[in-house]
Protein backbone atom coordinates (compact mmCIF):
# COMPACT_ATOMS: atom_id res chain seq x y z
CA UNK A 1 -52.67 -178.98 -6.91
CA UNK A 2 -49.21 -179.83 -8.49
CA UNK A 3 -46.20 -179.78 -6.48
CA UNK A 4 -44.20 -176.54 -7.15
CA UNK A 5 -41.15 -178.25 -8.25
CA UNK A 6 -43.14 -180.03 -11.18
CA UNK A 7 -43.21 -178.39 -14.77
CA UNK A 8 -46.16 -178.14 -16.11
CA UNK A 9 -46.51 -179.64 -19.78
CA UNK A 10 -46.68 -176.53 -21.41
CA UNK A 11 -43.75 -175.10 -19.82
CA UNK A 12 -41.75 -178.44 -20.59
CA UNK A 13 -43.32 -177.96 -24.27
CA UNK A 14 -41.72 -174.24 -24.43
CA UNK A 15 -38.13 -175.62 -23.21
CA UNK A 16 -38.10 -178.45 -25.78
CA UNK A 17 -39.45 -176.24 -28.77
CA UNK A 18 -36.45 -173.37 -27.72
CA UNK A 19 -33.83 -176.20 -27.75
CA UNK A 20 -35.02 -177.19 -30.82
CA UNK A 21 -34.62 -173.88 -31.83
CA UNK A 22 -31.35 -173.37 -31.06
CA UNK A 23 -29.77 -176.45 -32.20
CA UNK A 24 -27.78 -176.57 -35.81
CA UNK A 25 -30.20 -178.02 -38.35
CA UNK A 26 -29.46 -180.95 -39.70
CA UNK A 27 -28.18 -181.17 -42.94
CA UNK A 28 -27.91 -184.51 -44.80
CA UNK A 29 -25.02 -183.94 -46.97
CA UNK A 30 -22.87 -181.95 -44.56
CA UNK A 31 -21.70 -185.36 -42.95
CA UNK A 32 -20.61 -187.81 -45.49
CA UNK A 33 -19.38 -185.07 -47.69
CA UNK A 34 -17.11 -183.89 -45.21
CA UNK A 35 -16.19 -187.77 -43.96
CA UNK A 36 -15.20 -187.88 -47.33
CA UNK A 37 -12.81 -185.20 -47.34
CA UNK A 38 -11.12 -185.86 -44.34
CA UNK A 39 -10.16 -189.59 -45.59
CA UNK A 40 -6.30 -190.14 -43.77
CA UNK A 41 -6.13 -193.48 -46.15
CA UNK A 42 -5.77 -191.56 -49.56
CA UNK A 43 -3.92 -195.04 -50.51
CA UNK A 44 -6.93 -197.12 -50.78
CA UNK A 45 -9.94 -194.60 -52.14
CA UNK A 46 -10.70 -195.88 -55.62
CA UNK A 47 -9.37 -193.79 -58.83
CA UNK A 48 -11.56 -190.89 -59.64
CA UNK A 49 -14.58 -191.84 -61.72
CA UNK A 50 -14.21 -189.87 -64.92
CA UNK A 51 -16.79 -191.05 -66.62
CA UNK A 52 -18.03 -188.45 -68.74
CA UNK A 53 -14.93 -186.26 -68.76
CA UNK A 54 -14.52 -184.51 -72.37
CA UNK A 55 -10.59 -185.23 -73.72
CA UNK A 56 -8.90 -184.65 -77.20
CA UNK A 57 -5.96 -186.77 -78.36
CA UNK A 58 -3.86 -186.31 -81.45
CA UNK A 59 -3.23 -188.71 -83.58
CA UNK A 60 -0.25 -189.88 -85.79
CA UNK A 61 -1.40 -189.14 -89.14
CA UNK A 62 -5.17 -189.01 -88.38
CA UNK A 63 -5.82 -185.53 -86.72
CA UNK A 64 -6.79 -184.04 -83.29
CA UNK A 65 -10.27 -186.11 -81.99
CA UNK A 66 -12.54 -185.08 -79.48
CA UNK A 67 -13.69 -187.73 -77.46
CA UNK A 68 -15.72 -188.64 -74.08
CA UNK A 69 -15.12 -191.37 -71.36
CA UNK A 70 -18.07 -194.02 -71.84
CA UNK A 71 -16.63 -196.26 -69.01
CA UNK A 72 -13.81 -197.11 -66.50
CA UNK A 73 -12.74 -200.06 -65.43
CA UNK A 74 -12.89 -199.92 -61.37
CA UNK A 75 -9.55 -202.26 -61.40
CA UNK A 76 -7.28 -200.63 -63.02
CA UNK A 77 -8.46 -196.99 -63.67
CA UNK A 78 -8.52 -198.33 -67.68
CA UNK A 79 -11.36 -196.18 -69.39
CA UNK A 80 -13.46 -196.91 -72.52
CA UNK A 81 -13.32 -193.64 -74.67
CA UNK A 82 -15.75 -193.03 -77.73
CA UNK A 83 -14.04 -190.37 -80.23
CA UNK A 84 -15.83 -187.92 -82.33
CA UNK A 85 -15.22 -190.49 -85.22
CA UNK A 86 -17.37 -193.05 -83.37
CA UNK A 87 -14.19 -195.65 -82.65
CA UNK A 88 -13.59 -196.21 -78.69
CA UNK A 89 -10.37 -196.87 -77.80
CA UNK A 90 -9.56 -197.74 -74.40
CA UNK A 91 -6.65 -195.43 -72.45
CA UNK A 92 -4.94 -195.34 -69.03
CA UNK A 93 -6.12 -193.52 -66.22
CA UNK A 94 -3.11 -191.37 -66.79
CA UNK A 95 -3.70 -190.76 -70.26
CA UNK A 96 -7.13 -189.21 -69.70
CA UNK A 97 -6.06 -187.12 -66.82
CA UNK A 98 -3.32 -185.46 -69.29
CA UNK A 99 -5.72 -185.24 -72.25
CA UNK A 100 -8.66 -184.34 -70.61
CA UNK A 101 -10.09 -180.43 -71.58
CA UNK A 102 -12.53 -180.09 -68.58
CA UNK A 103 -9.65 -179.06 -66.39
CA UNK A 104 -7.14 -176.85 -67.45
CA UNK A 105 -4.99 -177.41 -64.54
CA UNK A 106 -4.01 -180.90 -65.04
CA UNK A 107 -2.29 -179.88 -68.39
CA UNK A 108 1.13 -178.30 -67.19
CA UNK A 109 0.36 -174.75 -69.43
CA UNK A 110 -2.95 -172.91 -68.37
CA UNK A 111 -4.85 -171.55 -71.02
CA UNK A 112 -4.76 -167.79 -70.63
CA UNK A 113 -8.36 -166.84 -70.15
CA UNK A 114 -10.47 -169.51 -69.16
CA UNK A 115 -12.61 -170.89 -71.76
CA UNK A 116 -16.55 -170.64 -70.61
C-alpha cells in the first residue's frame, strides 16, 4: 500500500477546496478602484471628465440657460457646452465646476434641502 506519510488525493482535494474556502474572493473592481484612490501624484491625473454634467449660466441680457457638457478637451480641461437654446459655447474647466447644478457643494452657498 501507500506510504503513511503520503496524502491520499482525496484528502489533498479536501485541503485545497477548504483553502479555497477561506480565502477573500476576488473581486475585480476592488483593485483598480482603490489604486485609483490612493494616487500620491494628484499633480499629473488628468482633469475630471465632466462630460455630461448639467450647469446653468446667466447671461447679460439674455436670461438664465440650462445647459449640458457635450465634450472636453483632454488638454486643457476646455469643455464644449450645448445650452437649452441649442448654441454651444465652449467654457473653462473652472467655469463649469462653479456653474455646474449636479453638485451643490462646489457652489460656496448650499441649497437648504437638497433638491432630489
Amino acid at each position: 500500500g501507500p506510504a503513511p506519510n503520503t496524502p491520499q488525493p482525496s484528502a489533498l482535494r479536501s485541503q485545497l477546496e477548504a483553502a479555497l474556502a477561506m480565502a477573500p474572493p476576488m473581486t475585480p473592481t476592488a483593485s483598480p478602484l482603490a489604486a485609483a484612490a490612493h494616487t500620491p501624484d494628484a499633480d499629473s491625473v488628468p482633469p475630471p471628465t465632466l462630460v455630461g454634467v448639467p450647469v446653468r449660466k446667466k447671461f447679460h441680457g439674455y436670461g438664465v440657460l440650462d445647459g449640458l457638457v457635450q465634450r472636453q478637451q483632454q488638454t486643457d480641461g476646455r469643455c464644449e457646452v450645448r445650452w437649452s437654446d441649442g448654441s454651444e459655447t465652449a467654457i473653462s474647466l473652472a467655469d463649469v465646476l462653479r456653474i455646474r447644478t449636479d453638485e451643490t457643494s462646489s457652489v460656496g452657498t448650499p441649497l437648504s434641502g437638497k433638491r432630489k
